[in-house]
PDB file of C-alpha atoms and ligand atoms in Angstrom:
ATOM      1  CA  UNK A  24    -115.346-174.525 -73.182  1.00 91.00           C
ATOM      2  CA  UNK A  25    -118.750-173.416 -73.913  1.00 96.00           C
ATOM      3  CA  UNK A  26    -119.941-173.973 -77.702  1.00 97.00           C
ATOM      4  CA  UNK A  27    -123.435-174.046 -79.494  1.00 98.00           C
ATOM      5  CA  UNK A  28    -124.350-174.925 -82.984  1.00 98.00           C
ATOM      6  CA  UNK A  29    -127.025-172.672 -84.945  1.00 98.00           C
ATOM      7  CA  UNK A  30    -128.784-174.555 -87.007  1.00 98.00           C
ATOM      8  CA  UNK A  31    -131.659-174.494 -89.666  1.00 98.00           C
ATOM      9  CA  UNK A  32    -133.087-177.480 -90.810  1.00 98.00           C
ATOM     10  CA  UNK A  33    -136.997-177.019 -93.218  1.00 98.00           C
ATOM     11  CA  UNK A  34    -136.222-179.223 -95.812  1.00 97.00           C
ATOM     12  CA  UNK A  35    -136.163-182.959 -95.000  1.00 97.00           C
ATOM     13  CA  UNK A  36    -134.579-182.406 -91.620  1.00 98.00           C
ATOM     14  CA  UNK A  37    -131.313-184.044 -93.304  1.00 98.00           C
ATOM     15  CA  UNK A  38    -128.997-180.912 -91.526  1.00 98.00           C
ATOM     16  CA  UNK A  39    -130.274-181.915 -88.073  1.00 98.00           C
ATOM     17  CA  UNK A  40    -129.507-185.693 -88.278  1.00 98.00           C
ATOM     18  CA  UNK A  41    -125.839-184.703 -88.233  1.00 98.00           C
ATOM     19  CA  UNK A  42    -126.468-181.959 -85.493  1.00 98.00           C
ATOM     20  CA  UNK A  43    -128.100-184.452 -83.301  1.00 98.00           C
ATOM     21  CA  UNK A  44    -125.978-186.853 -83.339  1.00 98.00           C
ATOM     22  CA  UNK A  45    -122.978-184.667 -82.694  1.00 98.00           C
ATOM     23  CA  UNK A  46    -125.238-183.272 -79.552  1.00 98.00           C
ATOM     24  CA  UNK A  47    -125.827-186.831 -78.530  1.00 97.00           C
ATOM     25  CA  UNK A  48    -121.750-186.825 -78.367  1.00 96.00           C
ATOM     26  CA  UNK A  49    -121.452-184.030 -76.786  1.00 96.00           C
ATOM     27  CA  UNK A  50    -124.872-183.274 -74.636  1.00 97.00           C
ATOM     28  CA  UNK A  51    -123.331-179.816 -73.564  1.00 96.00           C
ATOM     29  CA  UNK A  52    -123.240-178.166 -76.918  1.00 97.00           C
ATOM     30  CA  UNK A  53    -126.378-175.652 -77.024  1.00 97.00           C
ATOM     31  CA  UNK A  54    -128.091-176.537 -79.936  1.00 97.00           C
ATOM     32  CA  UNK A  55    -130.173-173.351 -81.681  1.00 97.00           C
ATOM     33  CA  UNK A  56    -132.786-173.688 -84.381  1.00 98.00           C
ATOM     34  CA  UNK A  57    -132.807-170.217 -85.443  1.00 98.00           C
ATOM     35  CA  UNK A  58    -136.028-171.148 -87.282  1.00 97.00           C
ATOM     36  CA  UNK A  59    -137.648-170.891 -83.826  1.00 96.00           C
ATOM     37  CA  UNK A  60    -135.225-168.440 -81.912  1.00 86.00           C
ATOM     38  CA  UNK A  61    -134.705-164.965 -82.891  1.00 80.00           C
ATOM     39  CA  UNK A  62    -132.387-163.574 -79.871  1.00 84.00           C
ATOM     40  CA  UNK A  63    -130.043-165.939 -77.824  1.00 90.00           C
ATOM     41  CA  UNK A  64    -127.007-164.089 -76.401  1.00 91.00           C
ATOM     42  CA  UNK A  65    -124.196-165.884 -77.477  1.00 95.00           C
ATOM     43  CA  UNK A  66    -121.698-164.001 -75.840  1.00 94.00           C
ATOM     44  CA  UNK A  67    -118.782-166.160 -73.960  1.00 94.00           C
ATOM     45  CA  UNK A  68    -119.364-169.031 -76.518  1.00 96.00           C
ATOM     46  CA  UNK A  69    -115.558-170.237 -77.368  1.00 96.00           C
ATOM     47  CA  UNK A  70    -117.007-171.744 -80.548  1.00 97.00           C
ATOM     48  CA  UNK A  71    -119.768-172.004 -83.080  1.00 98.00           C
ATOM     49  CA  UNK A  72    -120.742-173.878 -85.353  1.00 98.00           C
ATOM     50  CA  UNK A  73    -122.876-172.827 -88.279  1.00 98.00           C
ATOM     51  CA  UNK A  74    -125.370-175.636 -89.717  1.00 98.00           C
ATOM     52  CA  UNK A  75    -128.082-175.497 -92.649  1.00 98.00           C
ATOM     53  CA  UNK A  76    -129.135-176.955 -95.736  1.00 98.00           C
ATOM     54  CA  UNK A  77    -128.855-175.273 -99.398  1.00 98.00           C
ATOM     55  CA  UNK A  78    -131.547-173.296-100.411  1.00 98.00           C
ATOM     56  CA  UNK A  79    -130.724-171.203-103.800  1.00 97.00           C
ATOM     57  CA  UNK A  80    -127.181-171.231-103.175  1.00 97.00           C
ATOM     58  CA  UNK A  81    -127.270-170.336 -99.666  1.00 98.00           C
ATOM     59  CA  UNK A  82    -127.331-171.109 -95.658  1.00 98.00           C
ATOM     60  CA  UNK A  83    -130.925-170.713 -94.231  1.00 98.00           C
ATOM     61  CA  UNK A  84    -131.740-167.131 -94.519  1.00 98.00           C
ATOM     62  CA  UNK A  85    -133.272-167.169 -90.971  1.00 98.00           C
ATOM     63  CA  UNK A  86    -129.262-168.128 -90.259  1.00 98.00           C
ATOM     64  CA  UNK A  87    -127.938-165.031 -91.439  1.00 97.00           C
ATOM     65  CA  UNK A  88    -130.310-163.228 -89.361  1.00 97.00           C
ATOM     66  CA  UNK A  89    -129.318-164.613 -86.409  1.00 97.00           C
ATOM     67  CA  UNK A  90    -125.635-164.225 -86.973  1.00 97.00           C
ATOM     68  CA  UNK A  91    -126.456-160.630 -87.691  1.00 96.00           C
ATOM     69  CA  UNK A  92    -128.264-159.935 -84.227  1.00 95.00           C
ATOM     70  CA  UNK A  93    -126.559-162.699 -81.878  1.00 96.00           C
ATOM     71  CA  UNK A  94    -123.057-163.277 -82.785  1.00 96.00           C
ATOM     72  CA  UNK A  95    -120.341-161.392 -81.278  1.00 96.00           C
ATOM     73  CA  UNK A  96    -117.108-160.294 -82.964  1.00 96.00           C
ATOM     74  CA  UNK A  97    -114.058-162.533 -83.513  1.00 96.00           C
ATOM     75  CA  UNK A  98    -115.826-165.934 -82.601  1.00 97.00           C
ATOM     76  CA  UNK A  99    -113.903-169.002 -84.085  1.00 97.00           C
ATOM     77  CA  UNK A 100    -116.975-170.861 -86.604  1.00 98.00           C
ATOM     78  CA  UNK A 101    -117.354-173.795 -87.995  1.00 98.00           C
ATOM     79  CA  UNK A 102    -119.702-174.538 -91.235  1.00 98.00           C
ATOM     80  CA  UNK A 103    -121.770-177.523 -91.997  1.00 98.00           C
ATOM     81  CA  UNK A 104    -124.284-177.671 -94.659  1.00 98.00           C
ATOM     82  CA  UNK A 105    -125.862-180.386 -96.293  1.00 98.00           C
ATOM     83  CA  UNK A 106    -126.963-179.621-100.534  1.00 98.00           C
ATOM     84  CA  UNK A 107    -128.631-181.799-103.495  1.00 96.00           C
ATOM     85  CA  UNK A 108    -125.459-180.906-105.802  1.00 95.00           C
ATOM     86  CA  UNK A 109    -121.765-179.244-103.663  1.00 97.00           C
ATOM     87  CA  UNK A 110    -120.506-175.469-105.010  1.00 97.00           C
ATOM     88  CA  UNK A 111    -117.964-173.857-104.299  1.00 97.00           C
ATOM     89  CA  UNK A 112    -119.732-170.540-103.881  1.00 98.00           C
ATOM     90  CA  UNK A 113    -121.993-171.967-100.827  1.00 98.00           C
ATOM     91  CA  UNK A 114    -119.107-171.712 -98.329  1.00 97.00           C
ATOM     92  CA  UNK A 115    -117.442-168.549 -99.812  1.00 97.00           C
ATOM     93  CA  UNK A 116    -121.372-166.734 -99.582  1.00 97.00           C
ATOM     94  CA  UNK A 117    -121.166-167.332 -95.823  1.00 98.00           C
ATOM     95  CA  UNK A 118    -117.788-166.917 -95.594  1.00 98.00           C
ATOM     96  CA  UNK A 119    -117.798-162.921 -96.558  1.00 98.00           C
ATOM     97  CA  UNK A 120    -121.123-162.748 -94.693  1.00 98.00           C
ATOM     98  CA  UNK A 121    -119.360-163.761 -91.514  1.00 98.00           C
ATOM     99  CA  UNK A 122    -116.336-161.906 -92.443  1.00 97.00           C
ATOM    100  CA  UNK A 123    -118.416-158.508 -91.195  1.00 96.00           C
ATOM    101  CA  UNK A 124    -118.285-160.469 -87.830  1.00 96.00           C
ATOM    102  CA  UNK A 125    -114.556-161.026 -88.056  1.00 97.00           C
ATOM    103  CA  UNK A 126    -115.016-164.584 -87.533  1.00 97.00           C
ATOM    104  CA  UNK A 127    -112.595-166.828 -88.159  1.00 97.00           C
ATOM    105  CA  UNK A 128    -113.926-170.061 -89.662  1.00 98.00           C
ATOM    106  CA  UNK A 129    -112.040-173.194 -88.241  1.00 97.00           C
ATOM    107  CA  UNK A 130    -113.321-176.253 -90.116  1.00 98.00           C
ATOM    108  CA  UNK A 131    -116.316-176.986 -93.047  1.00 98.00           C
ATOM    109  CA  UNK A 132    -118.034-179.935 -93.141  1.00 98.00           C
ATOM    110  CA  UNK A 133    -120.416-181.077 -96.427  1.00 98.00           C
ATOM    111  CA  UNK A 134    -122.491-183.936 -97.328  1.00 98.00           C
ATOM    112  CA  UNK A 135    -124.981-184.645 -99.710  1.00 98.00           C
ATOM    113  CA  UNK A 136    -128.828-184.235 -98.464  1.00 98.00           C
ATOM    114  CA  UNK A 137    -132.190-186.067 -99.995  1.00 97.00           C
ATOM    115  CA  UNK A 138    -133.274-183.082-102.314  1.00 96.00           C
ATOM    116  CA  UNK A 139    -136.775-183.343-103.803  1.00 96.00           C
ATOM    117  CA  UNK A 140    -137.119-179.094-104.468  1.00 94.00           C
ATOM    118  CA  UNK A 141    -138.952-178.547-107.284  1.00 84.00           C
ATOM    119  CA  UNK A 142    -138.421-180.562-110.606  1.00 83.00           C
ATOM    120  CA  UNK A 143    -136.372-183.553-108.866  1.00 80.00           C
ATOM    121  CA  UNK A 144    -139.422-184.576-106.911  1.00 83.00           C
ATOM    122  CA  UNK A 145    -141.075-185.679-110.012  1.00 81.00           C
ATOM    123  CA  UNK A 146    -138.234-188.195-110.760  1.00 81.00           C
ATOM    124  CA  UNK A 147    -138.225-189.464-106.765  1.00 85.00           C
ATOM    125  CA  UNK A 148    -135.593-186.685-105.602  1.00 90.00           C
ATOM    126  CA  UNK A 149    -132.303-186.784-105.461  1.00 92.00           C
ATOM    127  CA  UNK A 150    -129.518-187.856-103.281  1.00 95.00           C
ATOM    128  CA  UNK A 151    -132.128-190.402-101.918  1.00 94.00           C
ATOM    129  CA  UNK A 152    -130.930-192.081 -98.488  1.00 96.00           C
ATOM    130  CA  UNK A 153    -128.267-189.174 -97.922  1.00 98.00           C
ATOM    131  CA  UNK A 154    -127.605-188.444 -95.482  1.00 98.00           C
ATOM    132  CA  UNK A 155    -125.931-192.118 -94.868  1.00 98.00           C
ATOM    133  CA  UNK A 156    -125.754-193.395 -91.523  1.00 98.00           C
ATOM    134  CA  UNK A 157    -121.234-193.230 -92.679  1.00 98.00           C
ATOM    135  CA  UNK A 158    -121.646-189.874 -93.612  1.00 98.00           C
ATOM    136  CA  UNK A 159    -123.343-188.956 -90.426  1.00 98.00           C
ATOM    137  CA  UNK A 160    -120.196-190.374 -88.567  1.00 98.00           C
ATOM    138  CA  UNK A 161    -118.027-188.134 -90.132  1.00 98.00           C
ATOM    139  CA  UNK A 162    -119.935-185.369 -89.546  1.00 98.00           C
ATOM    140  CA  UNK A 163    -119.580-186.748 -85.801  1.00 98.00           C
ATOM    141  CA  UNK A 164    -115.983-187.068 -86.646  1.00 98.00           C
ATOM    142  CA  UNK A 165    -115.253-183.698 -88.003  1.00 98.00           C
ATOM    143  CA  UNK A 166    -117.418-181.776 -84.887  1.00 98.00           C
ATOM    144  CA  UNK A 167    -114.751-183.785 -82.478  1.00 97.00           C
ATOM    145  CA  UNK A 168    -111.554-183.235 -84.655  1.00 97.00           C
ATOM    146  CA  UNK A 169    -112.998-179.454 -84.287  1.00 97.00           C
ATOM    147  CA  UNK A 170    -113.471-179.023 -81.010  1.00 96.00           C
ATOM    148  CA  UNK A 171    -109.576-181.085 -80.051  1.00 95.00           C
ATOM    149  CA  UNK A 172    -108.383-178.389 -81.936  1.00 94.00           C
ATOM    150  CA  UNK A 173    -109.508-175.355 -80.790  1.00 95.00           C
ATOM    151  CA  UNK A 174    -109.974-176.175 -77.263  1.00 84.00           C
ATOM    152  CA  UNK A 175    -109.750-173.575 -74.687  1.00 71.00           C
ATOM    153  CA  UNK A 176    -110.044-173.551 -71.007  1.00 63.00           C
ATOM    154  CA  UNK A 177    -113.184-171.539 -69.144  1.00 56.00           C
ATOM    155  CA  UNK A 178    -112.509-170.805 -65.674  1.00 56.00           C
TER     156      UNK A 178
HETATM  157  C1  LIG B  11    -136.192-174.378-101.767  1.00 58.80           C
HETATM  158  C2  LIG B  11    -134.983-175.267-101.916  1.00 58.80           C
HETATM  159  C3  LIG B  11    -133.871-174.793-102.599  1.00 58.80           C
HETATM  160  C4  LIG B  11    -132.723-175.601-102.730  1.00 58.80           C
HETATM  161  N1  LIG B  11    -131.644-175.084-103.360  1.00 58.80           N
HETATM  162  C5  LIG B  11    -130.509-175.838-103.466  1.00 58.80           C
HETATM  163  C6  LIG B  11    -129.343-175.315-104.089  1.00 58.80           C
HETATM  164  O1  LIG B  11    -129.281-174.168-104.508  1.00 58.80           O
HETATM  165  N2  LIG B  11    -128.249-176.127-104.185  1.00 58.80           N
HETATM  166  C7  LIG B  11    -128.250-177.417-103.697  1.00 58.80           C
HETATM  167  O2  LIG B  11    -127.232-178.100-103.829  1.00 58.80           O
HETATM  168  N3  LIG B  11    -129.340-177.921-103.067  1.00 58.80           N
HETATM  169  C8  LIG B  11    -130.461-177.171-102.935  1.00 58.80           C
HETATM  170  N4  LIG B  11    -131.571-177.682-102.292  1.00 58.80           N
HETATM  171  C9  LIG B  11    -131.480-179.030-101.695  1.00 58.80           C
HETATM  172  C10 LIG B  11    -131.162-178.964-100.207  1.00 58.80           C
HETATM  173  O3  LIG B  11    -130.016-178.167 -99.944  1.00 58.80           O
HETATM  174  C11 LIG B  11    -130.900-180.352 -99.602  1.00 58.80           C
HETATM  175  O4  LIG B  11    -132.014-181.180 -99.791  1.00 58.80           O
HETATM  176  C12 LIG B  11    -130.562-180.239 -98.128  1.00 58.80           C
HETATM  177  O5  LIG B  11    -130.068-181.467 -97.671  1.00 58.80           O
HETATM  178  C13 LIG B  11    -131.770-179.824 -97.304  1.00 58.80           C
HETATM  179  O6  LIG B  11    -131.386-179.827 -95.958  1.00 58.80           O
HETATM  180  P1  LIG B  11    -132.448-179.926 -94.776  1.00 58.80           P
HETATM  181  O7  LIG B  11    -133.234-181.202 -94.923  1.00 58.80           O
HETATM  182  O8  LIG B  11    -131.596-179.918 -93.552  1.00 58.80           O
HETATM  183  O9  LIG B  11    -133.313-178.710 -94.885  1.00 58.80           O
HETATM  184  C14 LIG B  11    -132.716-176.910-102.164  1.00 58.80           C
HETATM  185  C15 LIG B  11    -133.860-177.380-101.498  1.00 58.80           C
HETATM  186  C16 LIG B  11    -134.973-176.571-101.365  1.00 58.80           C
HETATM  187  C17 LIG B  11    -136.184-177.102-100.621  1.00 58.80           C
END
């Protein structure tokens, strides 16, 4: 089962302490910062996942144009995004985004990330310390509960 997680991670890098430690898991998974690469084929991938802070109510822009060049039709996703304060609307953004792609999006994982964007860096930031070493775990957790489930078989 091939699988790579696209990733995009300016802020305090608290996105890729949960990718890396999933890849240190599971050394296979190709792991993309699509702040650096602009065309990786992705075909025969079984399964993405999709990982980025929150920056004005979004995924990474340079995400979306990646998806939009490099994913193929009908992949299964999954979503993980780290934020300073959760919304519903983050998810559901990327969610018709990738709908164009007819993917079908499998799991979505969220934690809270150190935020010190604008205003909240005068105070010392918020969300200091997140992500925790428990909520990286989970993330760990949730990437393996993921991948159990939607295993397939390459030959
Ligand atoms: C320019 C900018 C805009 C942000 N906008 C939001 C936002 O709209 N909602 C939110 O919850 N957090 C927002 N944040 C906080 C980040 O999502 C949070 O710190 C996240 O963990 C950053 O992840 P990273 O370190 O992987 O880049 C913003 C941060 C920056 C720098």
């Amino acid at each position: 089962m091939r699988i790579a997680i696209l990733y995009a991670s300016v802020h305090h890098k608290n996105t890729e302490k949960l990718v890396k430690a999933i890849s240190e898991k599971y050394p296979d998974i190709t792991l993309i910062d699509t702040t650096k690469a602009l065309m990786i084929s992705l075909v025969g991938y079984d399964l993405v996942g999709i990982a980025s802070g929150i920056y004005y109510g979004n995924f990474h822009k340079s995400i979306y144009t990646f998806i939009t060049k490099n994913l193929p039709e009908r992949l299964k996703v999954f979503l993980m995004y780290t934020c300073g304060s959760d919304r519903p609307s983050y998810v559901e953004n990327m969610k018709q985004f990738l709908a164009q792609k007819n993917a079908s999006v499998v799991g979505v994982f969220s934690c809270k990330g150190f935020d010190t964007f604008g205003p909240f860096k005068l105070v010392g930031g918020l969300c200091k310390g997140h992500p925790t070493e428990q909520e990286i775990e989970e993330a760990v957790q949730f990437a393996e509960k993921t991948i159990e489930q939607n295993m397939t078989i390459s030959i």
